[in-house]
Short mmCIF file of C-alpha atoms in Angstrom, two decimals:
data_model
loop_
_atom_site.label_atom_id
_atom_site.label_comp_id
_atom_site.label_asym_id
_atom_site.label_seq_id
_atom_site.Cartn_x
_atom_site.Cartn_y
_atom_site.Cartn_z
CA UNK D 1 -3.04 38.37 -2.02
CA UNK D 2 -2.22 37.79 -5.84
CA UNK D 3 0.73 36.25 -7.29
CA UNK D 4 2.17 36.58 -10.83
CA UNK D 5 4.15 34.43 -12.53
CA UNK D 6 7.64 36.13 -13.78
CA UNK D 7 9.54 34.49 -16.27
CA UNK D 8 13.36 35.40 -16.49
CA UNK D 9 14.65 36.05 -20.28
CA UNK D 10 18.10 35.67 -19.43
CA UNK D 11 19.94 32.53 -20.21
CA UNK D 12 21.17 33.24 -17.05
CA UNK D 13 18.33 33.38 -15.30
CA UNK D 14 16.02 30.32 -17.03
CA UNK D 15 16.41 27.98 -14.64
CA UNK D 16 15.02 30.17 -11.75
CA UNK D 17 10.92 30.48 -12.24
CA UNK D 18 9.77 32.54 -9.18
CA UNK D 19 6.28 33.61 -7.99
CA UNK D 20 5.75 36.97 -6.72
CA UNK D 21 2.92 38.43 -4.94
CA UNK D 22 1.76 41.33 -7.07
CA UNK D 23 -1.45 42.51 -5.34
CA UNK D 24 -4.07 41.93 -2.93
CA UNK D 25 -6.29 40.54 -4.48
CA UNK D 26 -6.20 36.98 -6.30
CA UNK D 27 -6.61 36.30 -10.11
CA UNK D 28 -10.19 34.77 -10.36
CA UNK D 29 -9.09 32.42 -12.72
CA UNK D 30 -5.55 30.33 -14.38
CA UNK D 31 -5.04 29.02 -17.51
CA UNK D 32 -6.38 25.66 -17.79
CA UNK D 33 -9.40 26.85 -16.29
CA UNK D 34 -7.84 25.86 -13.08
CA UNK D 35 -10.00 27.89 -10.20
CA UNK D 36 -7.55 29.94 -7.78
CA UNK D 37 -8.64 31.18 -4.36
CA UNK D 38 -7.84 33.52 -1.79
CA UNK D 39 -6.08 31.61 1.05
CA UNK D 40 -6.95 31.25 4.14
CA UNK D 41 -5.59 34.24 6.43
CA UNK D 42 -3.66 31.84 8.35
CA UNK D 43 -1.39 31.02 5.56
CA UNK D 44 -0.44 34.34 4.63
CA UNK D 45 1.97 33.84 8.25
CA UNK D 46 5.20 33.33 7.17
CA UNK D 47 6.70 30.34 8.28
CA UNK D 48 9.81 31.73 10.49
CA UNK D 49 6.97 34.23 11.89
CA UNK D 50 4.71 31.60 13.20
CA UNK D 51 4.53 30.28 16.99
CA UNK D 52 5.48 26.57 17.98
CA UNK D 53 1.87 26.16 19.02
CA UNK D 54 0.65 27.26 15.76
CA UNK D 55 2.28 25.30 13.62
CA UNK D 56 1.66 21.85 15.63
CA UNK D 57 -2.13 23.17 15.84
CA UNK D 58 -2.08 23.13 11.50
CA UNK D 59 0.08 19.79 11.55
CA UNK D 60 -2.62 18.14 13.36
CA UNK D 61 -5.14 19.45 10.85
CA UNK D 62 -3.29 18.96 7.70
CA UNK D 63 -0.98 16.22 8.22
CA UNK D 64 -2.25 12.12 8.68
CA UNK D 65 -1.61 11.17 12.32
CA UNK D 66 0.89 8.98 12.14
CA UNK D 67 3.37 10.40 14.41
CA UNK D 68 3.52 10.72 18.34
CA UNK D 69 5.79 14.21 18.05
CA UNK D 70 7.50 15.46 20.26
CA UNK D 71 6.02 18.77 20.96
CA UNK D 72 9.02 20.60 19.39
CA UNK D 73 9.46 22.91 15.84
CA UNK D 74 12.46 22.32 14.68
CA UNK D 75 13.66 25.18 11.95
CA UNK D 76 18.02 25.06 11.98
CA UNK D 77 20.79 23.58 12.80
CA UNK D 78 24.74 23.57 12.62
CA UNK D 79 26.84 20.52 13.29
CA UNK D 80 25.58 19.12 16.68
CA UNK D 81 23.24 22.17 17.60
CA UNK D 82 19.53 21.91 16.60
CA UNK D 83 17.48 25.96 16.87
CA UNK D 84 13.48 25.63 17.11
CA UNK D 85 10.76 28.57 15.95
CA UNK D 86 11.58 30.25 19.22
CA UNK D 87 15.08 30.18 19.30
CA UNK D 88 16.30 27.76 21.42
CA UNK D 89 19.28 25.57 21.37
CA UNK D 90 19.40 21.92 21.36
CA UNK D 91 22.22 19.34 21.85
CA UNK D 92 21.31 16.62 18.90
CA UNK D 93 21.98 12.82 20.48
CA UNK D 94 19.33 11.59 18.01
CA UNK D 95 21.09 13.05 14.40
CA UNK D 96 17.71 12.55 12.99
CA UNK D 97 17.84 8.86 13.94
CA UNK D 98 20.95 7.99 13.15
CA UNK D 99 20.41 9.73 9.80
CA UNK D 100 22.93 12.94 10.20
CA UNK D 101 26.15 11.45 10.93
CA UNK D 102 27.91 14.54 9.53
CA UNK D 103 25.61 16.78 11.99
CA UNK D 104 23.56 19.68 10.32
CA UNK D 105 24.91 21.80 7.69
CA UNK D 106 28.42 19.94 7.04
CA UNK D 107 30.35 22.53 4.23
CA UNK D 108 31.62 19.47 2.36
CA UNK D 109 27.82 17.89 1.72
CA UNK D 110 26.61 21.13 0.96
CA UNK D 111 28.34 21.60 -1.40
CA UNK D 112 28.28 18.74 -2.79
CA UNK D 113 24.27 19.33 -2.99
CA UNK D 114 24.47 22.64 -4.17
CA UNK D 115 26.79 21.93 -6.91
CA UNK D 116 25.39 18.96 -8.06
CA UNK D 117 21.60 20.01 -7.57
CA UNK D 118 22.89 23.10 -10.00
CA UNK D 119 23.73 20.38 -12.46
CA UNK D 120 21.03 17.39 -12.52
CA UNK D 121 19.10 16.41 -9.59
CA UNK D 122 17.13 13.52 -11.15
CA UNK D 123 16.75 11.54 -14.49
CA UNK D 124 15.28 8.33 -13.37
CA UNK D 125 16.63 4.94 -13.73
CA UNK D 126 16.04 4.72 -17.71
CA UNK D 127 19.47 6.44 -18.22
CA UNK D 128 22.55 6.40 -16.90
CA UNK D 129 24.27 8.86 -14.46
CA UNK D 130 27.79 9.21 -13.37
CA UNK D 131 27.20 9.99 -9.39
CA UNK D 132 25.44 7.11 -9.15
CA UNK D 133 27.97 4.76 -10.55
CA UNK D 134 30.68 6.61 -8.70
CA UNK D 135 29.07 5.74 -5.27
CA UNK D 136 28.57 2.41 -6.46
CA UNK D 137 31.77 1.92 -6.95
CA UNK D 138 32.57 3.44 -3.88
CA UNK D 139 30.54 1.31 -1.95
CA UNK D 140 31.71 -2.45 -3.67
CA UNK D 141 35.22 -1.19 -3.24
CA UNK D 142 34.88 -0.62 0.29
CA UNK D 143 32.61 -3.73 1.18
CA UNK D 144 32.10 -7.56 0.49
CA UNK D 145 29.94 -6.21 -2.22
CA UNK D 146 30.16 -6.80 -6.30
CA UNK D 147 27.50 -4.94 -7.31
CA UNK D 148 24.80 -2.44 -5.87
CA UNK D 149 20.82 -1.44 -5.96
CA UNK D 150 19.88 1.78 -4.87
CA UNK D 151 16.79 2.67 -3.79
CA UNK D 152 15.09 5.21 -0.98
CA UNK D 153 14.39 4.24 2.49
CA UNK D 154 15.65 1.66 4.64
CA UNK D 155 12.81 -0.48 4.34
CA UNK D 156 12.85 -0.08 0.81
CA UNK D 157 16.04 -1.63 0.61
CA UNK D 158 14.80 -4.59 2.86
CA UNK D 159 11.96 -4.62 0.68
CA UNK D 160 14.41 -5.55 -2.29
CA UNK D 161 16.21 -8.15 -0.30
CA UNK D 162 13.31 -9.79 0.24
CA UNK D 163 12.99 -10.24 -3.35
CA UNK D 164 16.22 -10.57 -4.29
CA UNK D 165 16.41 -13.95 -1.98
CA UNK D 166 13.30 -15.54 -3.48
CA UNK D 167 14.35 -14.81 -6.71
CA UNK D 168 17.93 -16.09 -5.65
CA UNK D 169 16.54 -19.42 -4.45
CA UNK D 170 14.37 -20.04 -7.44
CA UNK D 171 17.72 -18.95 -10.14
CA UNK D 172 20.44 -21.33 -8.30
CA UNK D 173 17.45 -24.29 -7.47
CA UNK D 174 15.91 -24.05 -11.15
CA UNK D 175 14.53 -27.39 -11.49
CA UNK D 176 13.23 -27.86 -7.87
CA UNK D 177 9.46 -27.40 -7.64
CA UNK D 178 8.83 -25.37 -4.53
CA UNK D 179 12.41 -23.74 -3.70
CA UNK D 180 12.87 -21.98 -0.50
CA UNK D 181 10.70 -19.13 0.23
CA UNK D 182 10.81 -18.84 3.61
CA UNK D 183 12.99 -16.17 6.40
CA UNK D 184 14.13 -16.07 9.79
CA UNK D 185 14.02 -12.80 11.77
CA UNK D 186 14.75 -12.52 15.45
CA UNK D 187 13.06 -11.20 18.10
CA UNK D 188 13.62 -7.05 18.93
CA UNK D 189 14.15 -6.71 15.42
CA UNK D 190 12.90 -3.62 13.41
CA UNK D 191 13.48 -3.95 9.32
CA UNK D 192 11.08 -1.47 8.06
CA UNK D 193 7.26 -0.60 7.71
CA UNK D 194 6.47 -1.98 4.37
CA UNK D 195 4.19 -5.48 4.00
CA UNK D 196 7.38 -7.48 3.71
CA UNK D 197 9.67 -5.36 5.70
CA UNK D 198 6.89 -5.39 8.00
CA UNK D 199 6.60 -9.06 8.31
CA UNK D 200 10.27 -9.50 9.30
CA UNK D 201 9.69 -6.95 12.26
CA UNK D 202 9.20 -8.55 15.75
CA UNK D 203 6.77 -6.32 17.58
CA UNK D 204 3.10 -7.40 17.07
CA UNK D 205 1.82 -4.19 17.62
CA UNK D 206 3.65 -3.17 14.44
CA UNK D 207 2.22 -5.69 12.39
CA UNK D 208 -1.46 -6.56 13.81
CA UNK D 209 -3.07 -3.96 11.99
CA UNK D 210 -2.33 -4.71 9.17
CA UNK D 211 -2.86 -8.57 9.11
CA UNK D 212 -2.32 -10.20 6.97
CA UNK D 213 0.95 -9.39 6.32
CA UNK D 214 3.67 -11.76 3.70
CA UNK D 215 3.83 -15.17 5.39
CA UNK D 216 6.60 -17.59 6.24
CA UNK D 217 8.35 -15.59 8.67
CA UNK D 218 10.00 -17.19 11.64
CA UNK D 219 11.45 -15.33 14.56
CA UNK D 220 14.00 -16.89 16.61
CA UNK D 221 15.46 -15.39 19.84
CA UNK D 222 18.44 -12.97 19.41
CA UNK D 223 21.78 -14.96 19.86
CA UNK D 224 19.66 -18.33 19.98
CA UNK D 225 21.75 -20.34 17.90
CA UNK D 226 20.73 -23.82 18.14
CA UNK D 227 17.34 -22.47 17.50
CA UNK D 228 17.91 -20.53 14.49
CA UNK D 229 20.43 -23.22 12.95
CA UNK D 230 17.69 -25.98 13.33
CA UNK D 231 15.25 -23.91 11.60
CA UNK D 232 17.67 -22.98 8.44
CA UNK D 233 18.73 -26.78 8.02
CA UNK D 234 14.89 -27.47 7.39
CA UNK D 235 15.91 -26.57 4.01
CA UNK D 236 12.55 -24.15 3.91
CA UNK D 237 14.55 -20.94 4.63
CA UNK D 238 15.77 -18.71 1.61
CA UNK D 239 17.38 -15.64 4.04
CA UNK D 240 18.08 -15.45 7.23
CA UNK D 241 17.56 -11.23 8.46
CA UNK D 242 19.76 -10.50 11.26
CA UNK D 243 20.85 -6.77 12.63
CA UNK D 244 24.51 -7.19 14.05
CA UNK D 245 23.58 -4.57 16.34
CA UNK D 246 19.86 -3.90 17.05
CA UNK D 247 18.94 0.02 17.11
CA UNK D 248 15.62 -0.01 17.44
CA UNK D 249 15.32 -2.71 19.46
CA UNK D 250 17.31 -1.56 22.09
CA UNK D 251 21.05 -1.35 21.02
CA UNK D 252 21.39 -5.29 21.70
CA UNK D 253 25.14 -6.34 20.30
CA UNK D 254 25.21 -9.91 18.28
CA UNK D 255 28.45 -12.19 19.16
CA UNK D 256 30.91 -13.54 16.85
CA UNK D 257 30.01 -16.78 17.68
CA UNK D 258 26.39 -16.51 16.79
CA UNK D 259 27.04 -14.71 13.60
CA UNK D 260 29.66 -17.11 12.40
CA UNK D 261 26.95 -19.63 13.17
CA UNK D 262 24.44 -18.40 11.11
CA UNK D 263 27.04 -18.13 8.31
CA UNK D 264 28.38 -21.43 8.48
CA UNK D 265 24.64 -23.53 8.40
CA UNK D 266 23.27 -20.48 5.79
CA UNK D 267 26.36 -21.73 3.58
CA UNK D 268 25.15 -25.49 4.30
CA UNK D 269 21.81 -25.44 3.46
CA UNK D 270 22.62 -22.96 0.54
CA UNK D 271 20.24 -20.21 1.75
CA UNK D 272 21.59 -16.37 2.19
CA UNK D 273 22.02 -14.20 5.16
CA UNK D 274 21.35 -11.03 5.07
CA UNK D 275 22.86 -8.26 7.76
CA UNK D 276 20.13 -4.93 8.04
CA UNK D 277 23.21 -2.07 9.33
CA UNK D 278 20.32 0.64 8.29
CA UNK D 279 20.93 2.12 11.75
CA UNK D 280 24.25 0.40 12.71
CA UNK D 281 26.34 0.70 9.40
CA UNK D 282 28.54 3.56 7.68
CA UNK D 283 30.83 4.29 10.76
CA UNK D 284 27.94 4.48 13.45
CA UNK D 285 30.21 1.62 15.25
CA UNK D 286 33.92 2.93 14.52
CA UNK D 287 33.89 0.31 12.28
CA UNK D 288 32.89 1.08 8.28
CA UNK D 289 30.33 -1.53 8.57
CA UNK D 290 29.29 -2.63 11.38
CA UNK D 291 30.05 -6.56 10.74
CA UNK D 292 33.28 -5.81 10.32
CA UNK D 293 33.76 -5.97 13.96
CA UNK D 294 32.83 -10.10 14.27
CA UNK D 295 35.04 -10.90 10.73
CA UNK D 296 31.79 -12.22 9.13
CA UNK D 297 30.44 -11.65 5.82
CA UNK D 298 27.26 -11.32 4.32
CA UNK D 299 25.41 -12.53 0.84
CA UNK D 300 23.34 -9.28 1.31
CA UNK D 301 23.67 -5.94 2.92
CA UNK D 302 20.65 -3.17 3.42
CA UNK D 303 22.05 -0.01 4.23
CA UNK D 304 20.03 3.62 4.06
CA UNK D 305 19.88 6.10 6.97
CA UNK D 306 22.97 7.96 7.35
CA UNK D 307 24.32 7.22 3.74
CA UNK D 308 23.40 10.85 1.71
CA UNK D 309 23.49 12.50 5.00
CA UNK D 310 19.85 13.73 5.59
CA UNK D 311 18.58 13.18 2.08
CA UNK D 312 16.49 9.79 1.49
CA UNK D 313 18.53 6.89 0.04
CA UNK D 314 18.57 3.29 0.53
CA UNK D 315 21.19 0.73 -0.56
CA UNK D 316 21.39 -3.31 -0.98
CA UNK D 317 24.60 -4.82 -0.87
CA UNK D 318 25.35 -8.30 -2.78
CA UNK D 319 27.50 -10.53 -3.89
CA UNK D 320 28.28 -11.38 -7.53
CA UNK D 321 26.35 -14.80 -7.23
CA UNK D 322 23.24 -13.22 -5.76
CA UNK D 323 23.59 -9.96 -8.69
CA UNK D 324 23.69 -12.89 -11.28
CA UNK D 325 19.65 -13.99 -10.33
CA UNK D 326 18.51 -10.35 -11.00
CA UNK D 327 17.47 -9.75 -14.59
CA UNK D 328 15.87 -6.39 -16.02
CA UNK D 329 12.56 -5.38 -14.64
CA UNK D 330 13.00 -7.29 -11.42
CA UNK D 331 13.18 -4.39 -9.69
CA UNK D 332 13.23 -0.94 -9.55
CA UNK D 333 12.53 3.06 -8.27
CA UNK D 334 11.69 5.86 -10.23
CA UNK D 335 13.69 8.09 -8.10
CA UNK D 336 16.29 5.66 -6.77
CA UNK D 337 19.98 6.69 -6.80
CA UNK D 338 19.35 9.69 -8.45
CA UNK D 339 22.34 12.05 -9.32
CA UNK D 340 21.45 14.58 -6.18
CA UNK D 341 21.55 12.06 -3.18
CA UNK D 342 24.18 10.01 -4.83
CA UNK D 343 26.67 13.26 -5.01
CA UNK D 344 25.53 13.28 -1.00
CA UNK D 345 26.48 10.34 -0.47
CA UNK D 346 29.87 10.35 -2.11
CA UNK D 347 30.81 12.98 -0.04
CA UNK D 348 29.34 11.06 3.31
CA UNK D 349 31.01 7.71 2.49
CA UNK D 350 34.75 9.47 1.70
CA UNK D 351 34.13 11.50 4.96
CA UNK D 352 33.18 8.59 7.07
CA UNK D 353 35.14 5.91 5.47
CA UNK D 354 38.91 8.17 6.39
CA UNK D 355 40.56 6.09 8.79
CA UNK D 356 41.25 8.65 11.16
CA UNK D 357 37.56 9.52 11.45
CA UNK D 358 36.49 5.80 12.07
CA UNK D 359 39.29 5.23 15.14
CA UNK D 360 37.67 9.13 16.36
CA UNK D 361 33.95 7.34 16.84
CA UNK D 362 35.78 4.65 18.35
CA UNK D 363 37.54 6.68 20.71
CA UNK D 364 34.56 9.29 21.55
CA UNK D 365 32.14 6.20 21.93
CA UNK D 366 34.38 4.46 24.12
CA UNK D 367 35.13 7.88 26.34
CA UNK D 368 31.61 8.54 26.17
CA UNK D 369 30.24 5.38 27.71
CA UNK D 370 33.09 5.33 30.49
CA UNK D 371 31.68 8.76 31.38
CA UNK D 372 28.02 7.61 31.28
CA UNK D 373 29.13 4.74 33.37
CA UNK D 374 30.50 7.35 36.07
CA UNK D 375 27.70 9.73 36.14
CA UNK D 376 25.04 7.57 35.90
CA UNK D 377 26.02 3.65 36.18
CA UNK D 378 25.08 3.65 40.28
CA UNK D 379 21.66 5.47 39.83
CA UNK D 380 18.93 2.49 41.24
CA UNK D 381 16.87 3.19 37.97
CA UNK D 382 20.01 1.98 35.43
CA UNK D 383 20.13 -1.70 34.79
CA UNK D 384 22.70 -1.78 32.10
CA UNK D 385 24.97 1.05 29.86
CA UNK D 386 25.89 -0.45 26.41
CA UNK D 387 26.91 -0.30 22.76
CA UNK D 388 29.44 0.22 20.73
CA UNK D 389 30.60 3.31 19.04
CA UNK D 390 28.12 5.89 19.20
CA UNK D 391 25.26 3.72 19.35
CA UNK D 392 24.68 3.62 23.41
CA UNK D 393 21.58 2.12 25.19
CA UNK D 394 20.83 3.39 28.78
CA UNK D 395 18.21 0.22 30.09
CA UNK D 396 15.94 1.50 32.91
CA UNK D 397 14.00 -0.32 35.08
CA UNK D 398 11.04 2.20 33.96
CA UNK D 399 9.93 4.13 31.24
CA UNK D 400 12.55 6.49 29.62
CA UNK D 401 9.72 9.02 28.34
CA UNK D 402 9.97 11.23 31.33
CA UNK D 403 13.73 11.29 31.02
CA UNK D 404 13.77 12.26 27.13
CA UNK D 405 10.87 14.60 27.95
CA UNK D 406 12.88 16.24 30.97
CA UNK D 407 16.24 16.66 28.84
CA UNK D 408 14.48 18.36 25.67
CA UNK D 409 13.42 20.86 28.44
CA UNK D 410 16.89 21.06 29.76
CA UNK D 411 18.28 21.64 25.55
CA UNK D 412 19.45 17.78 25.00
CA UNK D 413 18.08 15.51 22.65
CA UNK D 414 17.79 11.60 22.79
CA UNK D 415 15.31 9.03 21.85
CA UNK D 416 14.05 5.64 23.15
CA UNK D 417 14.22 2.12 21.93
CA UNK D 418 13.22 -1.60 23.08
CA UNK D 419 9.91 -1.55 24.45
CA UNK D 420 10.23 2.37 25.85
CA UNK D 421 12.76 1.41 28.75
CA UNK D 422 16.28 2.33 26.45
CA UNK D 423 17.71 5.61 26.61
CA UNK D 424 18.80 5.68 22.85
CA UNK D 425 22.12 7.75 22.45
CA UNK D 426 23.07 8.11 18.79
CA UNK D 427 24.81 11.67 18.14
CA UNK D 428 26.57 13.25 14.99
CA UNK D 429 29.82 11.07 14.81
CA UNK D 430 31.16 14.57 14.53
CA UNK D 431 30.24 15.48 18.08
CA UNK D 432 33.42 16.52 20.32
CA UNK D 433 34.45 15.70 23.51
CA UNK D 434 32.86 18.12 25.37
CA UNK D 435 29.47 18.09 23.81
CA UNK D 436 29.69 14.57 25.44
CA UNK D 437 30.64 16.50 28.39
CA UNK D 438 28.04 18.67 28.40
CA UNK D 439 25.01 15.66 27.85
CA UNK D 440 26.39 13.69 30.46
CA UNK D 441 25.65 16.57 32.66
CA UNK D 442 22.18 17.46 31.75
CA UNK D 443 21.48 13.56 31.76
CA UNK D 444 22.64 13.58 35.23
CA UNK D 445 20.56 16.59 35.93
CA UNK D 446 17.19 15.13 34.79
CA UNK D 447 17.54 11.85 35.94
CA UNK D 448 15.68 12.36 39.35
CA UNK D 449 12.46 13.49 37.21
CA UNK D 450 12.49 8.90 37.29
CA UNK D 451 12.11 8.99 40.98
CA UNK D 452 9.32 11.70 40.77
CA UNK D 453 7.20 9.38 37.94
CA UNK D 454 7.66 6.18 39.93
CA UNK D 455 5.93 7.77 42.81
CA UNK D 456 2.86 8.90 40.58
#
């Protein structure tokens, strides 16, 4: 098959360049001298037309292994409903991890997209752009924060407040030879994938491969606080990384006393602490940000997942003090904060940040773990039910895999956290009442598939 390339005179129409198939039979040649071939038959399948099978079969081929998939082809979705190539409907408990807090297809962020991707979608960070400060200015006025760096991923963002704390320590310390260059992490943390990000993540198996990764990382036991206060009054620390509630790790809460503690010795010894709510800020815990719960405050903040809604953004949070270190060319993203996420995330953060919608995750997380507690808190195989807002943890006393693999067969989707034992709950913060209803059922209904892998 051929294609031709049609260019629209209309004024109307320039923006849209479209390829059409013309023939069957390819063009031996394109300008440039660039050599086109006839595809493989396998490609001429449209998409929607192909089977699940099929398109994990090319994945596999094309794609770097990476990923342990779920064997599942996901292709729609509306609000809490996911559709795969075949048709069939799925309850979402995972929103992408954490990612679609507005569910799939929210009118509002699309659009937002639409209208803005219509307008500019991206002019790097050499000029200015108006959605970008907007959200900025969003996010300082709802926050600790005085000023804001955007960038794309959560671990990109941890990434930056990695170097923004060096850099901190050698700006406020500028006549001391070897400032502080050092961070505390703690264990069953997760802060991203990158060499630095990866060095403040607790699981080995994470990090061994890739050896050596940045040094002077210290990880202290979650909660430990004469531990971690010892170690940041050795005057070696520049940040201390702490999640106030651990996702990944296995939807572990923090105190108010331990937080408190680590803000009252970082303030001592003059180094920063830095709170990671990738997974557990923007209204995950009915709270806008998640340390808002405990009354302390950070230096830094790294935000990212849910904050454009689906589209990849990260954030860092800091105060004026820390901003005032940063000078031009410290930093930076080519595509960072660009006008098209940053209109998505406008419309995420006035959604989310409504009173009314915060106490509703509060309320639905509360009903939802009461309910979970009913159903499921006497089965032999639970050992604990926590969270807060609609982050939940379901502990097992055995691998969840056969109990996530059992409900995708029965249309409900969660994931697992800690080391594989955790149930990890984290739906739309849209989801109703009785799409709780309804997951607490097929939970219930798959659980025995635990009694049937224990035996094998």
């Amino acid at each position: 098959m051929s294609w031709s390339l049609h260019l629209p005179h209309s004024a109307a129409l320039h923006r849209s360049l479209t390829l059409k198939p013309a023939n069957h039979r390819f063009a031996t040649t394109a300008c440039l001298n660039v050599d086109v071939r006839a595809p493989d038959s396998d490609r001429n399948t449209p998409l929607q037309e192909k089977r699940s099978s099929e398109i994990i079969a090319d994945e596999k081929k094309f794609i770097v292994g990476t990923y342990a998939r779920a064997p599942l082809v996901l292709t729609s979705g509306k609000g809490c409903k996911l559709y795969d190539v075949e048709g069939r409907e799925y309850l979402d408990l995972t929103s992408g991890i954490a990612v679609n807090a507005l569910g799939h297809g929210d009118s509002d962020w699309l659009r937002a997209v639409a209208h803005q991707a219509e307008l500019l979608a991206h002019v790097s960070n050499i000029y200015y752009s108006v959605p970008q400060v907007e959200l900025a200015k969003q996010l300082v006025a709802s926050s600790f924060a005085d000023r804001v760096f955007f960038c794309n991923s959560g671990t990109e963002a941890n990434e930056a407040a990695i170097k923004f704390s060096r850099k901190f320590q050698r700006y406020s310390q500028p006549d001391k030879k070897d400032p502080p260059v050092e961070f505390i992490a703690f264990s069953n943390c997760f802060h991203g994938r990158t060499m630095g990000a990866l060095a403040l993540t607790s699981k080995e198996h994470y990090r061994t491969p890739f050896e050596p990764v940045m040094p002077g990382v210290t990880f202290v036991e979650y909660g430990n606080t004469q531990a971690a206060v010892e170690l940041i009054q050795s005057g070696k620390i520049a940040a201390v990384f702490v999640e106030p509630i651990q996702g990944e790790g296995g939807v572990y809460s923090s105190t108010k006393e331990f937080l408190q503690a680590l803000r009252t010795a970082c303030d001592k010894a003059g180094c920063l602490l830095v709170f990671d709510e990738v997974q557990c800020g923007l209204g995950r815990t009915g709270y806008l940000w998640a340390h808002e719960a405990y009354g302390v405050y950070p230096d830094i903040m790294t935000l990212a997942k849910p904050l454009a809604g689906g589209l990849p953004i990260g954030a860092v949070l800091v105060t004026e003090r820390v901003a005032a270190a940063i000078n031009y060319g410290d930093h930076g993203s080519t595509f960072a904060g660009n006008p098209l996420v940053c209109s998505a995330g406008i419309t995420v953060l006035d959604k989310i940040s409504n009173p009314s919608f915060l106490a509703s995750v509060t309320e639905k997380g509360q009903y939802f773990k009461d309910l979970l507690t009913s159903d499921l808190g006497r089965n032999s195989h639970v050992r604990e039910i926590r969270g807060f807002g609609l982050i939940i943890g379901i502990e097992l006393d055995v691998s969840a895999s056969p109990l996530v693999e059992a409900c995708q067969q029965s249309g409900l989707l969660v994931l697992t956290a800690g080391k594989g034992n955790v149930v990890r709950i984290v739906p739309p913060l849209i989801i109703s009442k009785e799409e709780l209803d309804e997951a607490s059922e097929i939970l219930k209904k798959c659980f025995p598939v635990l009694d049937q892998a224990t035996k094998n």
